[in-house]
Structures are given as structure tokens and as C-alpha cells.
mmCIF file of C-alpha atoms in Angstrom:
data_model
loop_
_atom_site.group_PDB
_atom_site.id
_atom_site.type_symbol
_atom_site.label_atom_id
_atom_site.label_comp_id
_atom_site.label_asym_id
_atom_site.label_seq_id
_atom_site.Cartn_x
_atom_site.Cartn_y
_atom_site.Cartn_z
ATOM 1 C CA MET A 30 -22.548 -13.862 -11.583
ATOM 2 C CA THR A 31 -24.324 -10.573 -10.899
ATOM 3 C CA THR A 32 -23.685 -7.554 -13.123
ATOM 4 C CA THR A 33 -23.438 -4.391 -11.067
ATOM 5 C CA PRO A 34 -24.084 -0.894 -12.462
ATOM 6 C CA THR A 35 -21.390 1.735 -12.017
ATOM 7 C CA LEU A 36 -21.304 5.310 -10.741
ATOM 8 C CA PRO A 37 -19.132 8.132 -12.154
ATOM 9 C CA LEU A 38 -16.397 9.981 -10.302
ATOM 10 C CA ASN A 39 -15.375 13.571 -10.955
ATOM 11 C CA ASP A 40 -11.997 12.392 -12.308
ATOM 12 C CA GLY A 41 -13.548 10.361 -15.139
ATOM 13 C CA SER A 42 -13.318 6.980 -13.408
ATOM 14 C CA ARG A 43 -16.285 4.839 -12.409
ATOM 15 C CA LEU A 44 -16.948 2.616 -9.389
ATOM 16 C CA PRO A 45 -19.337 -0.327 -9.000
ATOM 17 C CA ALA A 46 -22.532 0.776 -7.297
ATOM 18 C CA VAL A 47 -21.988 -1.530 -4.299
ATOM 19 C CA GLY A 48 -18.782 -2.717 -2.672
ATOM 20 C CA LEU A 49 -17.560 -5.258 -0.142
ATOM 21 C CA GLY A 50 -16.487 -3.931 3.240
ATOM 22 C CA THR A 51 -13.877 -5.870 5.214
ATOM 23 C CA TYR A 52 -13.868 -4.304 8.689
ATOM 24 C CA PRO A 53 -13.252 -5.949 11.189
ATOM 25 C CA MET A 54 -12.145 -9.119 9.396
ATOM 26 C CA THR A 55 -8.820 -10.775 10.176
ATOM 27 C CA ASP A 56 -6.375 -11.548 7.386
ATOM 28 C CA ASP A 57 -7.663 -15.118 7.086
ATOM 29 C CA GLU A 58 -11.303 -14.041 7.142
ATOM 30 C CA ALA A 59 -10.653 -11.335 4.567
ATOM 31 C CA ALA A 60 -8.780 -13.693 2.241
ATOM 32 C CA THR A 61 -11.716 -16.109 2.165
ATOM 33 C CA ALA A 62 -14.432 -13.447 1.995
ATOM 34 C CA VAL A 63 -12.759 -11.398 -0.735
ATOM 35 C CA ALA A 64 -11.958 -14.375 -2.956
ATOM 36 C CA GLY A 65 -15.524 -15.648 -2.740
ATOM 37 C CA ALA A 66 -17.074 -12.230 -3.256
ATOM 38 C CA LEU A 67 -15.000 -11.503 -6.356
ATOM 39 C CA ARG A 68 -15.941 -14.867 -7.879
ATOM 40 C CA MET A 69 -19.576 -13.988 -7.106
ATOM 41 C CA GLY A 70 -19.393 -10.719 -9.028
ATOM 42 C CA TYR A 71 -18.198 -8.047 -6.604
ATOM 43 C CA ARG A 72 -15.652 -5.737 -8.171
ATOM 44 C CA LEU A 73 -15.082 -3.129 -5.437
ATOM 45 C CA VAL A 74 -13.260 -4.146 -2.243
ATOM 46 C CA ASP A 75 -12.777 -1.737 0.667
ATOM 47 C CA THR A 76 -10.044 -2.026 3.295
ATOM 48 C CA ALA A 77 -7.793 0.292 5.333
ATOM 49 C CA ALA A 78 -4.416 0.222 7.002
ATOM 50 C CA LYS A 79 -6.223 0.617 10.326
ATOM 51 C CA TYR A 80 -8.186 -2.613 9.724
ATOM 52 C CA GLY A 81 -5.013 -4.682 9.855
ATOM 53 C CA ASN A 82 -6.201 -6.993 7.071
ATOM 54 C CA GLU A 83 -4.613 -5.611 3.894
ATOM 55 C CA VAL A 84 -2.426 -8.716 3.561
ATOM 56 C CA GLY A 85 -5.515 -10.922 3.712
ATOM 57 C CA VAL A 86 -7.407 -8.762 1.221
ATOM 58 C CA GLY A 87 -4.480 -9.046 -1.168
ATOM 59 C CA ARG A 88 -4.424 -12.800 -0.750
ATOM 60 C CA GLY A 89 -8.117 -12.951 -1.528
ATOM 61 C CA ILE A 90 -7.701 -10.885 -4.686
ATOM 62 C CA ALA A 91 -4.870 -13.119 -5.872
ATOM 63 C CA ALA A 92 -6.797 -16.317 -5.083
ATOM 64 C CA SER A 93 -10.021 -15.186 -6.758
ATOM 65 C CA GLY A 94 -8.790 -15.709 -10.301
ATOM 66 C CA VAL A 95 -10.344 -12.376 -11.315
ATOM 67 C CA PRO A 96 -7.956 -10.248 -13.412
ATOM 68 C CA ARG A 97 -6.440 -7.361 -11.482
ATOM 69 C CA ALA A 98 -7.722 -4.845 -14.030
ATOM 70 C CA GLU A 99 -11.302 -5.834 -13.164
ATOM 71 C CA VAL A 100 -10.924 -5.363 -9.402
ATOM 72 C CA LEU A 101 -11.156 -1.922 -7.801
ATOM 73 C CA VAL A 102 -9.374 -1.754 -4.464
ATOM 74 C CA THR A 103 -9.838 0.977 -1.853
ATOM 75 C CA SER A 104 -7.592 1.573 1.141
ATOM 76 C CA LYS A 105 -7.163 4.431 3.598
ATOM 77 C CA VAL A 106 -4.411 6.413 5.324
ATOM 78 C CA ARG A 107 -4.658 5.904 9.068
ATOM 79 C CA GLY A 108 -4.261 8.785 11.474
ATOM 80 C CA ALA A 109 -0.809 7.742 12.649
ATOM 81 C CA ASP A 110 0.448 8.095 9.070
ATOM 82 C CA GLN A 111 -0.931 11.545 8.301
ATOM 83 C CA GLY A 112 1.460 14.144 6.907
ATOM 84 C CA TYR A 113 3.038 14.476 3.457
ATOM 85 C CA GLU A 114 6.082 12.208 3.662
ATOM 86 C CA GLU A 115 4.363 9.882 6.114
ATOM 87 C CA THR A 116 1.502 9.326 3.683
ATOM 88 C CA LEU A 117 3.843 8.543 0.798
ATOM 89 C CA ARG A 118 5.513 5.889 2.953
ATOM 90 C CA ALA A 119 2.154 4.588 4.176
ATOM 91 C CA CYS A 120 0.893 4.119 0.625
ATOM 92 C CA GLU A 121 4.034 2.188 -0.262
ATOM 93 C CA GLN A 122 3.467 -0.122 2.718
ATOM 94 C CA THR A 123 -0.213 -0.556 1.848
ATOM 95 C CA ARG A 124 0.614 -1.502 -1.727
ATOM 96 C CA ARG A 125 3.245 -3.916 -0.468
ATOM 97 C CA ASP A 126 0.824 -5.521 1.982
ATOM 98 C CA LEU A 127 -1.868 -5.835 -0.672
ATOM 99 C CA GLY A 128 0.619 -7.114 -3.232
ATOM 100 C CA LEU A 129 -0.541 -4.485 -5.728
ATOM 101 C CA GLU A 130 1.352 -2.040 -7.909
ATOM 102 C CA TYR A 131 -1.381 0.588 -7.623
ATOM 103 C CA LEU A 132 -4.555 1.379 -5.692
ATOM 104 C CA ASP A 133 -7.793 2.241 -7.439
ATOM 105 C CA LEU A 134 -8.987 4.533 -4.641
ATOM 106 C CA TYR A 135 -7.035 5.923 -1.684
ATOM 107 C CA LEU A 136 -8.760 7.839 1.103
ATOM 108 C CA ILE A 137 -7.816 9.840 4.184
ATOM 109 C CA HIS A 138 -9.505 7.745 6.871
ATOM 110 C CA TRP A 139 -10.422 10.569 9.313
ATOM 111 C CA PRO A 140 -9.701 14.321 9.240
ATOM 112 C CA LEU A 141 -8.336 14.499 12.826
ATOM 113 C CA PRO A 142 -8.758 18.298 13.038
ATOM 114 C CA ARG A 143 -6.835 18.574 16.306
ATOM 115 C CA VAL A 144 -3.752 17.108 14.599
ATOM 116 C CA ASP A 145 -4.377 19.358 11.579
ATOM 117 C CA LYS A 146 -2.350 17.408 9.022
ATOM 118 C CA TYR A 147 -5.107 16.487 6.608
ATOM 119 C CA VAL A 148 -4.244 19.162 4.031
ATOM 120 C CA ASP A 149 -0.636 17.956 3.824
ATOM 121 C CA THR A 150 -1.925 14.392 3.682
ATOM 122 C CA TRP A 151 -4.205 15.402 0.824
ATOM 123 C CA ARG A 152 -1.271 16.948 -1.050
ATOM 124 C CA ALA A 153 0.473 13.581 -0.768
ATOM 125 C CA LEU A 154 -2.562 11.825 -2.245
ATOM 126 C CA VAL A 155 -2.568 14.298 -5.137
ATOM 127 C CA GLN A 156 1.103 13.463 -5.748
ATOM 128 C CA LEU A 157 0.452 9.722 -5.562
ATOM 129 C CA ARG A 158 -2.221 10.098 -8.215
ATOM 130 C CA ALA A 159 0.126 12.127 -10.413
ATOM 131 C CA ASP A 160 2.744 9.386 -10.014
ATOM 132 C CA GLY A 161 0.284 6.708 -11.152
ATOM 133 C CA LEU A 162 0.388 4.839 -7.841
ATOM 134 C CA VAL A 163 -3.252 5.688 -7.104
ATOM 135 C CA ARG A 164 -5.994 6.024 -9.709
ATOM 136 C CA SER A 165 -8.548 8.046 -7.690
ATOM 137 C CA ILE A 166 -8.311 9.907 -4.392
ATOM 138 C CA GLY A 167 -10.814 10.880 -1.759
ATOM 139 C CA VAL A 168 -11.556 11.160 1.924
ATOM 140 C CA SER A 169 -13.605 9.515 4.622
ATOM 141 C CA ASN A 170 -15.584 11.067 7.469
ATOM 142 C CA PHE A 171 -15.040 14.667 6.309
ATOM 143 C CA THR A 172 -17.507 17.491 6.881
ATOM 144 C CA ALA A 173 -18.459 19.959 4.156
ATOM 145 C CA ALA A 174 -16.242 22.606 5.767
ATOM 146 C CA GLN A 175 -13.264 20.249 5.784
ATOM 147 C CA LEU A 176 -13.874 19.374 2.135
ATOM 148 C CA ASP A 177 -13.941 23.057 1.243
ATOM 149 C CA ARG A 178 -10.648 23.644 3.032
ATOM 150 C CA LEU A 179 -8.979 20.911 0.962
ATOM 151 C CA VAL A 180 -10.215 22.499 -2.242
ATOM 152 C CA ALA A 181 -9.320 26.035 -1.150
ATOM 153 C CA GLU A 182 -5.748 25.098 -0.210
ATOM 154 C CA THR A 183 -4.939 22.624 -2.995
ATOM 155 C CA GLY A 184 -7.369 23.260 -5.840
ATOM 156 C CA VAL A 185 -8.210 19.532 -5.945
ATOM 157 C CA THR A 186 -11.675 18.214 -5.083
ATOM 158 C CA PRO A 187 -11.947 14.709 -3.596
ATOM 159 C CA SER A 188 -13.688 12.167 -5.797
ATOM 160 C CA VAL A 189 -15.281 10.377 -2.835
ATOM 161 C CA ASN A 190 -16.260 11.020 0.762
ATOM 162 C CA GLN A 191 -17.011 7.790 2.612
ATOM 163 C CA VAL A 192 -19.149 8.501 5.676
ATOM 164 C CA GLU A 193 -21.421 6.800 8.165
ATOM 165 C CA LEU A 194 -24.805 6.778 6.464
ATOM 166 C CA HIS A 195 -27.881 4.617 7.072
ATOM 167 C CA PRO A 196 -31.632 5.137 7.577
ATOM 168 C CA GLY A 197 -31.011 6.321 11.134
ATOM 169 C CA LEU A 198 -28.434 8.853 9.906
ATOM 170 C CA PRO A 199 -29.529 9.813 6.370
ATOM 171 C CA GLN A 200 -27.052 12.732 6.082
ATOM 172 C CA ALA A 201 -29.319 14.793 3.804
ATOM 173 C CA GLU A 202 -27.314 18.018 4.204
ATOM 174 C CA LEU A 203 -23.998 16.328 3.529
ATOM 175 C CA LEU A 204 -25.443 14.525 0.506
ATOM 176 C CA ALA A 205 -26.542 17.869 -0.890
ATOM 177 C CA ALA A 206 -23.093 19.353 -0.209
ATOM 178 C CA HIS A 207 -21.466 16.456 -2.037
ATOM 179 C CA ALA A 208 -23.784 16.889 -5.001
ATOM 180 C CA GLU A 209 -22.908 20.586 -5.224
ATOM 181 C CA ARG A 210 -19.204 19.758 -5.262
ATOM 182 C CA GLY A 211 -19.375 16.737 -7.569
ATOM 183 C CA ILE A 212 -18.286 14.289 -4.862
ATOM 184 C CA LEU A 213 -19.586 10.713 -4.751
ATOM 185 C CA THR A 214 -20.946 9.609 -1.383
ATOM 186 C CA GLN A 215 -19.959 6.182 -0.092
ATOM 187 C CA ALA A 216 -21.687 4.749 2.985
ATOM 188 C CA TRP A 217 -19.976 2.780 5.694
ATOM 189 C CA SER A 218 -22.228 0.921 8.130
ATOM 190 C CA PRO A 219 -24.928 1.234 5.433
ATOM 191 C CA LEU A 220 -27.235 -1.195 7.256
ATOM 192 C CA GLY A 221 -26.930 0.666 10.570
ATOM 193 C CA ARG A 222 -25.253 -2.366 12.147
ATOM 194 C CA ARG A 223 -28.453 -4.240 11.200
ATOM 195 C CA ARG A 224 -30.178 -2.632 14.191
ATOM 196 C CA LEU A 225 -32.821 -0.879 12.095
ATOM 197 C CA LEU A 226 -33.872 -3.759 9.874
ATOM 198 C CA ASP A 227 -36.946 -4.543 11.975
ATOM 199 C CA HIS A 228 -38.309 -1.007 11.600
ATOM 200 C CA PRO A 229 -41.896 -1.152 10.224
ATOM 201 C CA ALA A 230 -41.063 1.076 7.232
ATOM 202 C CA ILE A 231 -38.288 -1.291 6.149
ATOM 203 C CA VAL A 232 -40.175 -4.500 6.899
ATOM 204 C CA GLU A 233 -43.238 -3.279 4.988
ATOM 205 C CA ALA A 234 -41.174 -2.326 1.939
ATOM 206 C CA ALA A 235 -39.461 -5.715 2.023
ATOM 207 C CA GLY A 236 -42.833 -7.421 1.955
ATOM 208 C CA ASN A 237 -44.041 -5.199 -0.871
ATOM 209 C CA HIS A 238 -41.126 -6.178 -3.102
ATOM 210 C CA GLY A 239 -40.476 -9.738 -1.956
ATOM 211 C CA VAL A 240 -36.928 -8.989 -0.799
ATOM 212 C CA SER A 241 -35.101 -8.893 2.528
ATOM 213 C CA PRO A 242 -34.958 -5.831 4.810
ATOM 214 C CA GLY A 243 -31.236 -5.554 4.122
ATOM 215 C CA GLN A 244 -31.867 -5.417 0.391
ATOM 216 C CA VAL A 245 -34.427 -2.669 0.947
ATOM 217 C CA VAL A 246 -31.903 -0.532 2.813
ATOM 218 C CA LEU A 247 -29.170 -1.048 0.214
ATOM 219 C CA SER A 248 -31.633 -0.169 -2.551
ATOM 220 C CA TRP A 249 -32.572 2.967 -0.581
ATOM 221 C CA HIS A 250 -28.900 3.972 -0.683
ATOM 222 C CA HIS A 251 -28.607 3.270 -4.400
ATOM 223 C CA GLN A 252 -31.716 5.288 -5.249
ATOM 224 C CA ARG A 253 -30.269 8.246 -3.329
ATOM 225 C CA GLY A 254 -27.090 8.088 -5.422
ATOM 226 C CA VAL A 255 -25.054 6.635 -2.552
ATOM 227 C CA LEU A 256 -22.561 3.781 -2.931
ATOM 228 C CA PRO A 257 -22.974 1.416 0.049
ATOM 229 C CA ILE A 258 -20.093 -0.700 1.364
ATOM 230 C CA PRO A 259 -21.779 -3.497 3.366
ATOM 231 C CA LYS A 260 -19.498 -5.882 5.233
ATOM 232 C CA SER A 261 -20.182 -9.596 5.167
ATOM 233 C CA ALA A 262 -18.099 -12.757 5.218
ATOM 234 C CA ASP A 263 -21.159 -14.954 4.689
ATOM 235 C CA PRO A 264 -21.584 -16.011 1.031
ATOM 236 C CA ALA A 265 -25.387 -16.046 1.208
ATOM 237 C CA ARG A 266 -25.502 -12.547 2.632
ATOM 238 C CA GLN A 267 -22.859 -11.331 0.173
ATOM 239 C CA ARG A 268 -25.037 -12.598 -2.665
ATOM 240 C CA GLU A 269 -28.095 -10.916 -1.182
ATOM 241 C CA ASN A 270 -26.265 -7.613 -0.747
ATOM 242 C CA LEU A 271 -25.213 -7.658 -4.387
ATOM 243 C CA ASP A 272 -28.712 -8.459 -5.660
ATOM 244 C CA ILE A 273 -30.359 -5.060 -5.150
ATOM 245 C CA PHE A 274 -30.744 -3.769 -8.691
ATOM 246 C CA ARG A 275 -33.776 -5.759 -9.880
ATOM 247 C CA PHE A 276 -36.381 -3.729 -7.972
ATOM 248 C CA ALA A 277 -37.017 -0.100 -7.076
ATOM 249 C CA LEU A 278 -38.586 1.378 -3.983
ATOM 250 C CA HIS A 279 -41.551 3.698 -4.443
ATOM 251 C CA GLU A 280 -41.184 7.328 -3.402
ATOM 252 C CA PRO A 281 -43.425 6.987 -0.298
ATOM 253 C CA GLU A 282 -41.297 4.034 0.793
ATOM 254 C CA MET A 283 -38.133 6.060 0.282
ATOM 255 C CA GLU A 284 -39.567 8.938 2.334
ATOM 256 C CA ARG A 285 -40.620 6.700 5.214
ATOM 257 C CA ILE A 286 -37.195 5.085 5.390
ATOM 258 C CA THR A 287 -35.403 8.436 5.227
ATOM 259 C CA ALA A 288 -37.533 9.657 8.144
ATOM 260 C CA ILE A 289 -36.336 6.901 10.494
ATOM 261 C CA ALA A 290 -34.579 8.463 13.471
ATOM 262 C CA GLY A 291 -31.585 6.661 14.886
ATOM 263 C CA PRO A 292 -28.164 7.159 16.449
ATOM 264 C CA ARG A 293 -24.747 7.863 15.021
ATOM 265 C CA TYR A 294 -22.728 4.733 15.773
ATOM 266 C CA GLY A 295 -19.302 6.088 14.855
ATOM 267 C CA GLY A 296 -17.348 9.175 15.833
ATOM 268 C CA ASP A 297 -18.065 12.833 15.167
ATOM 269 C CA PRO A 298 -15.684 13.995 12.391
ATOM 270 C CA ASP A 299 -15.068 17.272 14.248
ATOM 271 C CA GLU A 300 -13.848 15.449 17.342
ATOM 272 C CA HIS A 301 -13.026 11.794 16.610
ATOM 273 C CA GLU A 302 -9.387 10.718 16.803
ATOM 274 C CA GLU A 303 -8.183 7.554 15.067
ATOM 275 C CA PHE A 304 -4.568 6.498 15.060
#
């Protein structure tokens, strides 16, 4: 079993420095992948109502044999459930589907600025935390301006912002904004859909350290203070993704990887609509 370091949140909690993503697994795929990953040493599992696999994730947690107190579970409010009362009901359904009494981290999946309900949704998350149904609260795919609006209107700063982040989209400005506000950055699609792993800067660093290109990219995240959430249902790749803490990239390697130019694969937070 691999021991994973942890990263602090602004609410006093801590999260493992790498997690297991589950999109777009089915319930059956998620049940198998989550159970195996937890037995392997993963302790942070990421899902969302929108993924349609919360039941499977819950089955995997139950089948793993790992005590509930050792597993940190993240889920997200989908766009169709935004709003204060709607979010309270959505969290209840998510906990029921997962078979859990509480969530360790609950996020707003997308801001949906046209709908303009994310502040009320955030107030619901604050209430869920006060009620003990959620341990930590945060957001996903928010811009710095949207984060500031949450704080201005509620006085509560998110603990986490989970965003698309990979060597092709290093998000330097947003990382700096998070650091100023005490928000932990999580990365979805941290390997850039594996489309950048043959880039010379990554391949060269992998050769220098005797590791895989994927491990290089995940280490690059970790050394930037980012918590990556790679998705894999393959046990060998899960093990590889967890084994990134025994080497460190040199600063020139970090700089070359950060300079890789690539596309944004997901939506623009100012325009994307997810329901």
C-alpha cells in the first residue's frame, strides 16, 4: 500500500495529495475501480451527480473493506439542482445514492452564470456544512471573479476550486488567485486526456527520472501545489498514478512542462452550461 501525503484546506481539514476520478465510469465500472483503488491506498474518491455513478462509487467504498472514516468522498451539485432548496434536496439524494451519512467534500459543479443561482447554491452548501452533512465545501470550474462574488455575498471562502488544469492549460493566473485567497486547486483532466504525454519535455523528464510520462505530469501538478484527480479503472495505471511522490522534477523540467501550449478540452466557465 502506498502512503500519500496530504494537503491542507482553509477550514482545517486535509485531503490526500492525489485522488481517483470516476468520470465517465458506469456504476459497475466505478464499483470495481473504487474498491480496488481504496485497497491499493487511494483515500480520495471524486464523483458527481452528473456522472450518474454515485451508486456504483458507494458500492465500491462498501466493498473495499476500508473504514469509512479513512475514505474522503467528493461529489458535486449538478446544474439542474442549483438553488438553495434544490441543493439541499440534491445533497440528500447524493448521500442516499452513495450510501453515506455525510460527504467529505461537496462542490458546485459549474457556475452557470446565465442561470445565476450559484450564490444561493453556495448558501445551501454553507448550511449543509453547518448541519454536519458535509465536512468541507468548494466549487468547480469557477473564475476568480466568481469566487470573489461568493465571498462578497456570503462571507465564506470555498476550500477548493476544481478546474481543468494540465500542461497545455497550466492556469498560472488562477493558481495565483487561489493562493491569494487560501483556496486549494484540484485538477480535473490532469493528464490532458493523455494527448500531451508524447511531448518532448515530458518524455525527456520521464527518461531522466526513470518513470512514465503520466507520472511526470502528476508530479508536475504536485510540485505546483495542485491536487490532481486522474481517472483510471485499470489497476496498473491506478498504481502508477499513486506512485508519484518518490521523485522530484528539477526546476528547468518544471518550466519546460509549464510552457507547453495546448487546448482547453472542457467548457469556458463564463459560458458553459451543464444540467
